[in-house]
PDB file of C-alpha atoms in Angstrom:
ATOM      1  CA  UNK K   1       0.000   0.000   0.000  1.00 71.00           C
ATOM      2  CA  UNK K   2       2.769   2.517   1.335  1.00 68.00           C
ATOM      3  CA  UNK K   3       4.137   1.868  -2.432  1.00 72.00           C
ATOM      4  CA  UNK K   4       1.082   2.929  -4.313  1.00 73.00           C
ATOM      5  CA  UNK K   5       0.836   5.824  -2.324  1.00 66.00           C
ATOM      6  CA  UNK K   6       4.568   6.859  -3.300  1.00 63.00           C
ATOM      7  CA  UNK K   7       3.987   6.241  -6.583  1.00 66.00           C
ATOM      8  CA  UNK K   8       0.986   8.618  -6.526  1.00 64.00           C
ATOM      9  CA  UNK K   9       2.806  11.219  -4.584  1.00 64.00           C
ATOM     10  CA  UNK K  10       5.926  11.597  -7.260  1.00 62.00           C
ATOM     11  CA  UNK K  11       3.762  10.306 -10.452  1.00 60.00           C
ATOM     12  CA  UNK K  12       0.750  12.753  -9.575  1.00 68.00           C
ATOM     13  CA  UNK K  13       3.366  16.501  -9.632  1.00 67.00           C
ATOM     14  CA  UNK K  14       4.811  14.931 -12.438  1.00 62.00           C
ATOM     15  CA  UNK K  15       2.065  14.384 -15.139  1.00 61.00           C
ATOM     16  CA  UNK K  16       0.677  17.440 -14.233  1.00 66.00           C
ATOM     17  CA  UNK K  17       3.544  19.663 -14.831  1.00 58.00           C
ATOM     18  CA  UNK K  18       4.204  17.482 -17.958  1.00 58.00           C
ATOM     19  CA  UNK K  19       0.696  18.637 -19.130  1.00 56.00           C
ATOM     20  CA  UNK K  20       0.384  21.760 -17.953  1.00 61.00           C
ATOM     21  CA  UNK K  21       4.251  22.760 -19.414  1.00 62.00           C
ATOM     22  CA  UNK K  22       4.717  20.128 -22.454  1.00 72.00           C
ATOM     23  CA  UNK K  23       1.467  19.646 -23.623  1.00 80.00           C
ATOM     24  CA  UNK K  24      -1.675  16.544 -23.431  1.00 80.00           C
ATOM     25  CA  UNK K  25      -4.211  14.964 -25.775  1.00 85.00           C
ATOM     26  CA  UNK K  26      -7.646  16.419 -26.090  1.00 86.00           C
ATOM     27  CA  UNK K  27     -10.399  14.904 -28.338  1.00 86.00           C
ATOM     28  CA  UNK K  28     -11.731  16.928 -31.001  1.00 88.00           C
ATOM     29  CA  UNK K  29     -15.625  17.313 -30.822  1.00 86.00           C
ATOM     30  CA  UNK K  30     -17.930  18.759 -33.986  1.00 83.00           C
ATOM     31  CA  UNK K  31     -17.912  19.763 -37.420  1.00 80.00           C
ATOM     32  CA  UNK K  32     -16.004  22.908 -37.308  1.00 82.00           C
ATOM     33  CA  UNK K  33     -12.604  21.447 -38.714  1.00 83.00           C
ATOM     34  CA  UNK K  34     -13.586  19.239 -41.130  1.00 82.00           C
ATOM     35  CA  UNK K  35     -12.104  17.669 -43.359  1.00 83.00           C
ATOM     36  CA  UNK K  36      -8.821  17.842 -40.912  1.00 82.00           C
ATOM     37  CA  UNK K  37     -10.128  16.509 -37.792  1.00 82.00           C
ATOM     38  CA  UNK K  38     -13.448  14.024 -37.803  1.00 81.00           C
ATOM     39  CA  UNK K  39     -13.771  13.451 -41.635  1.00 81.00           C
ATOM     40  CA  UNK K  40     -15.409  10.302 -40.740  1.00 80.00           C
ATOM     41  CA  UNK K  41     -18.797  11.189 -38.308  1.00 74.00           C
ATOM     42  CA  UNK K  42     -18.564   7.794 -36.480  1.00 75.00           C
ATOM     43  CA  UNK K  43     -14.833   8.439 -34.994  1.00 79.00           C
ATOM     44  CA  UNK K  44     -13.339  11.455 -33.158  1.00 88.00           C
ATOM     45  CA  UNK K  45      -9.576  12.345 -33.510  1.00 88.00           C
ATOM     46  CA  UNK K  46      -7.666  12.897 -30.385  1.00 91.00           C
ATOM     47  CA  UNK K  47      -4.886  15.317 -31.151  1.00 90.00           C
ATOM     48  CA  UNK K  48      -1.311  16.077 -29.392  1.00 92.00           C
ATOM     49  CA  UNK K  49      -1.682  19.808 -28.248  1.00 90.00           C
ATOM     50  CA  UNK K  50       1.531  21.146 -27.925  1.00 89.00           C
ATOM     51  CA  UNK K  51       1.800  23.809 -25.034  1.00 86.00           C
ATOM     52  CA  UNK K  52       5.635  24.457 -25.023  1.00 78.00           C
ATOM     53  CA  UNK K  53       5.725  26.194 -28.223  1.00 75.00           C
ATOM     54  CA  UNK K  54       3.499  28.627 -26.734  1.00 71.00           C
ATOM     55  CA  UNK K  55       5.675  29.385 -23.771  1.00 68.00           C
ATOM     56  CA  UNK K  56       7.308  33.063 -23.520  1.00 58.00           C
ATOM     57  CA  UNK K  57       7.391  36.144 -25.345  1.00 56.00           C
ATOM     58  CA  UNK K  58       7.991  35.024 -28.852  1.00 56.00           C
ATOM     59  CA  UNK K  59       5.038  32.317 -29.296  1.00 65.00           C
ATOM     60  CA  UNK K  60       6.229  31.648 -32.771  1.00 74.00           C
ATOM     61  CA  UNK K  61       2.247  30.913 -33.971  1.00 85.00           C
ATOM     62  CA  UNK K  62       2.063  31.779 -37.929  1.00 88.00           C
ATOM     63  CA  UNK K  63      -0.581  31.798 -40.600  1.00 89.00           C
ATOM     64  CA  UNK K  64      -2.103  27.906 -40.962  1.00 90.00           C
ATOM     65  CA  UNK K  65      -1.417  27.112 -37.615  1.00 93.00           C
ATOM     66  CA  UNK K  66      -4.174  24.971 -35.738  1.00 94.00           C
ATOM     67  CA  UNK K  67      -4.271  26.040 -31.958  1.00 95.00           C
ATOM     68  CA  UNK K  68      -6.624  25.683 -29.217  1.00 94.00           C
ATOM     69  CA  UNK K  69      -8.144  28.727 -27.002  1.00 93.00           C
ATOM     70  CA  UNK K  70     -10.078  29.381 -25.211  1.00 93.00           C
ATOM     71  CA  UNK K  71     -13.638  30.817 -26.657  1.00 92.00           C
ATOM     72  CA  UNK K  72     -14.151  34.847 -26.694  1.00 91.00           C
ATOM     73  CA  UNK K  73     -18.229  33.555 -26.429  1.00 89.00           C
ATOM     74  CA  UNK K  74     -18.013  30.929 -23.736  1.00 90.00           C
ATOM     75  CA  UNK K  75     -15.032  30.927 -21.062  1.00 90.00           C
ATOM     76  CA  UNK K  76     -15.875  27.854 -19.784  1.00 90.00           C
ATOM     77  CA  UNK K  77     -15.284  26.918 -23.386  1.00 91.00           C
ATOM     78  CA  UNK K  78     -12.093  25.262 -25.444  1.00 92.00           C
ATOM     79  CA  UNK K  79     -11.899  25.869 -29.331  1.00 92.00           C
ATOM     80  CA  UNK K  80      -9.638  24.659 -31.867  1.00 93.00           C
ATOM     81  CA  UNK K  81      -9.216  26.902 -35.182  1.00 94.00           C
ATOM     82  CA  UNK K  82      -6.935  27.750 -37.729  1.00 94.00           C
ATOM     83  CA  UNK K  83      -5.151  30.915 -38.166  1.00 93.00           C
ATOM     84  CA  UNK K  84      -5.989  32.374 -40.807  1.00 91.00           C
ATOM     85  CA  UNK K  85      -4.652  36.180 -40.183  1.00 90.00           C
ATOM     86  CA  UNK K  86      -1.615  37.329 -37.840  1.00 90.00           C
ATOM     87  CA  UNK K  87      -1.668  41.032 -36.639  1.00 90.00           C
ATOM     88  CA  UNK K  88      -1.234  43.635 -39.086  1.00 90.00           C
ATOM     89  CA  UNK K  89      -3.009  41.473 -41.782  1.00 89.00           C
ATOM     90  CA  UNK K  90      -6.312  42.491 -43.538  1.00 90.00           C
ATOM     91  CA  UNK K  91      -8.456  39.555 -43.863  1.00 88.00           C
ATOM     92  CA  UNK K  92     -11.431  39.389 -46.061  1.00 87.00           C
ATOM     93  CA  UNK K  93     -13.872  38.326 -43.344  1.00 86.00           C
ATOM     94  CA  UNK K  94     -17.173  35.632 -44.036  1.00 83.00           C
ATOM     95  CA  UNK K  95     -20.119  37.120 -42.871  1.00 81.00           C
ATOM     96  CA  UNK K  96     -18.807  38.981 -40.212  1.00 85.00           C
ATOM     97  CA  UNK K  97     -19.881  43.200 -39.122  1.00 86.00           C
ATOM     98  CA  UNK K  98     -17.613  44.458 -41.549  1.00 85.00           C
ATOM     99  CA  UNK K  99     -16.113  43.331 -44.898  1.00 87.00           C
ATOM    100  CA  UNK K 100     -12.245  43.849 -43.953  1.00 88.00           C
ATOM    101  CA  UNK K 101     -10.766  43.738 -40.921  1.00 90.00           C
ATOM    102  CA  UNK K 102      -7.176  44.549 -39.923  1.00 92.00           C
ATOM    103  CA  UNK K 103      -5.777  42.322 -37.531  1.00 93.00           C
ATOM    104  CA  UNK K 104      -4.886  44.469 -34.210  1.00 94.00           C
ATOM    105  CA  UNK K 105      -1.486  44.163 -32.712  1.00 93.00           C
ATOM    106  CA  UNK K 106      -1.438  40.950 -29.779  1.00 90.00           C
ATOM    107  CA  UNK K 107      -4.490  39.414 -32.342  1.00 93.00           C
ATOM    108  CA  UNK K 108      -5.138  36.661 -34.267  1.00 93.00           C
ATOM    109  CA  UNK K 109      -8.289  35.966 -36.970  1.00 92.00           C
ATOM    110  CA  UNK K 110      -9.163  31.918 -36.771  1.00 93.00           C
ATOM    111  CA  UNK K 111     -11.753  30.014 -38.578  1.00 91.00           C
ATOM    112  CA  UNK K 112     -12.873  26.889 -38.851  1.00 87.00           C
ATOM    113  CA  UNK K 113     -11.941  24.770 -42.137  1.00 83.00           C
ATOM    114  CA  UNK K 114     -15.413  23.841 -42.700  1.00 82.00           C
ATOM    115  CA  UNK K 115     -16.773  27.383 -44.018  1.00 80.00           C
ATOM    116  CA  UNK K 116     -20.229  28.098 -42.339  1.00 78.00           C
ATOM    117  CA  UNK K 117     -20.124  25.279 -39.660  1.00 82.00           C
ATOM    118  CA  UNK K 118     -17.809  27.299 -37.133  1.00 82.00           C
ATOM    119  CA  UNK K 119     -17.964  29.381 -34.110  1.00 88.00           C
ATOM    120  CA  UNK K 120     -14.708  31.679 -35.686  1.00 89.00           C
ATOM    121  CA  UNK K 121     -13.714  34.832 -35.623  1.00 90.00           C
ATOM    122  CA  UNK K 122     -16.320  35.896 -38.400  1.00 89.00           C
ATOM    123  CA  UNK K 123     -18.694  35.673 -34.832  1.00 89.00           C
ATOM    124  CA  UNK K 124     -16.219  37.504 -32.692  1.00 90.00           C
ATOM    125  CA  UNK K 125     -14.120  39.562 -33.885  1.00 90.00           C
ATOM    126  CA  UNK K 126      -9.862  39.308 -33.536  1.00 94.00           C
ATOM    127  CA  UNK K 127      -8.951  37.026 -30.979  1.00 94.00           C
ATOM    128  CA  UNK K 128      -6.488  38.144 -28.503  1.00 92.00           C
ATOM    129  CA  UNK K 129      -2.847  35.898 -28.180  1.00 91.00           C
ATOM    130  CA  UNK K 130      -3.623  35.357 -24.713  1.00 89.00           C
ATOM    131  CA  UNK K 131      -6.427  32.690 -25.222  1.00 93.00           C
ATOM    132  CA  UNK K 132      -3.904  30.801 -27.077  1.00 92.00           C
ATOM    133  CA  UNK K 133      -3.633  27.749 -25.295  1.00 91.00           C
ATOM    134  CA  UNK K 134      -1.738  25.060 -26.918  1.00 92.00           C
ATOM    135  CA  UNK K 135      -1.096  24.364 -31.081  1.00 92.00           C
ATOM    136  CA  UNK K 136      -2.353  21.321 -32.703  1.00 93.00           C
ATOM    137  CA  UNK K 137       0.825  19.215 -33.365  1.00 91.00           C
ATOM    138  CA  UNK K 138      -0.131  16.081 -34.620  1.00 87.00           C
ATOM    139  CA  UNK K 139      -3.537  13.320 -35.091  1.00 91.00           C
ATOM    140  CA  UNK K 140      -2.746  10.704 -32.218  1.00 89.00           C
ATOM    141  CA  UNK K 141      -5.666   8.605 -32.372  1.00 87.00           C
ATOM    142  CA  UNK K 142      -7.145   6.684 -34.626  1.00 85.00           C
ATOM    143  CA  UNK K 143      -3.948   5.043 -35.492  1.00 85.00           C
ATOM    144  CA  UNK K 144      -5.255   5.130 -39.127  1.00 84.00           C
ATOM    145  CA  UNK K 145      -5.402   8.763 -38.972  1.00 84.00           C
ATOM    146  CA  UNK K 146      -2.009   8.867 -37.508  1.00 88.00           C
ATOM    147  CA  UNK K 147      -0.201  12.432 -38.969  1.00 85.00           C
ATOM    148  CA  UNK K 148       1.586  15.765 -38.769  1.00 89.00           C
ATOM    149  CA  UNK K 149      -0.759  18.597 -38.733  1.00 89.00           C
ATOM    150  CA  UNK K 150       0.614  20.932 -41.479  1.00 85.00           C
ATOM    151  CA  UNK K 151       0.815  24.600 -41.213  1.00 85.00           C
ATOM    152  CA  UNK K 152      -1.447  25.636 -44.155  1.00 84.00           C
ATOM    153  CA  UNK K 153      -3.999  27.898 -44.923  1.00 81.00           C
ATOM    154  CA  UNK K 154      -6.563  26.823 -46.466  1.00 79.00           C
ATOM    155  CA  UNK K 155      -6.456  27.634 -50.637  1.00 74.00           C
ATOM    156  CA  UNK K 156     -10.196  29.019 -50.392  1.00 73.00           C
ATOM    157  CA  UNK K 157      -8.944  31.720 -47.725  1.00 76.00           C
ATOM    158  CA  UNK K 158      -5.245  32.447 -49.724  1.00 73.00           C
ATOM    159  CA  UNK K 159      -7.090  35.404 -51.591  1.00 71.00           C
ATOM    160  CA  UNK K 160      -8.636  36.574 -48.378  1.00 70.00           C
ATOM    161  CA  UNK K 161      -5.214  37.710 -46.343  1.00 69.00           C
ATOM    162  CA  UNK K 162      -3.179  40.856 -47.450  1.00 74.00           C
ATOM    163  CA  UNK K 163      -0.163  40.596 -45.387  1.00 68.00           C
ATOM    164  CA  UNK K 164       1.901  42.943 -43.626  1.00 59.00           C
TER     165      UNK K 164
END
């Protein structure tokens, strides 16, 4: 007994710092990122979420990036989007206020990859850096689905960024 107890006391600290500095696996729910995660309705990808890269002052996030925040709607909430604009771009927004929006500094503009089934930024607005919680690194589970995430943008939202 005393040794499942010590295991608990040194394993516990240690997969939580793991997860909470390194990163953990999260299971991707809905429609909104089709055809990347869930192409198939019956199964649900699990993906790696990689929190280190997000660590410090230089986050290193770029256009075509998949990340997880935290939802500017709900902030009991966790989303995962693509970027689609970094700040300083003007992005050619979907049915959002306004036509064009420039990206504010310490903002990012993320959609979903399937256009119209998405709680994005053409609801909200700019999302600010700091509900970045972790980038998508790579499709864990299924094994058959087993993969990289690329860092790509969409080609039906290429014409919709002017950089800066």
């Amino acid at each position: 007994m005393f040794r499942i107890f010590k295991s608990m006391l040194v394993g516990i600290p240690i997969s939580i710092t793991f997860c909470d500095s390194i990163g953990y696996v999260a299971r991707v729910d809905g429609t909104s990122m089709q055809p990347v995660f869930n192409p198939d309705r019956n199964h649900q990808d699990y993906v790696f979420l990689n929190r280190w890269i997000i660590k410090g002052d230089d986050i290193g996030l770029q256009r075509g990036d998949i990340v997880s925040l935290v939802s500017p709607k709900d902030p009991g909430q966790k989303i995962i989007k693509r970027i689609v604009g970094v700040e300083g771009d003007v992005v050619s927004t979907l049915d959002y206020k306004s036509n064009v929006v420039k990206v504010p500094q310490g903002h990012i503009w993320v959609e979903g990859d399937h256009v119209g089934h998405s709680m994005d930024s053409n609801m909200f607005g700019p999302v600010s850096m700091g509900l970045v919680t972790a980038k998508a690194s790579s499709i864990i589970w299924p094994p058959s689905r087993w993969q990289y995430l690329k860092s790509e943008v969409p080609v039906h939202r290429l014409n919709a960024i002017i950089t800066s």
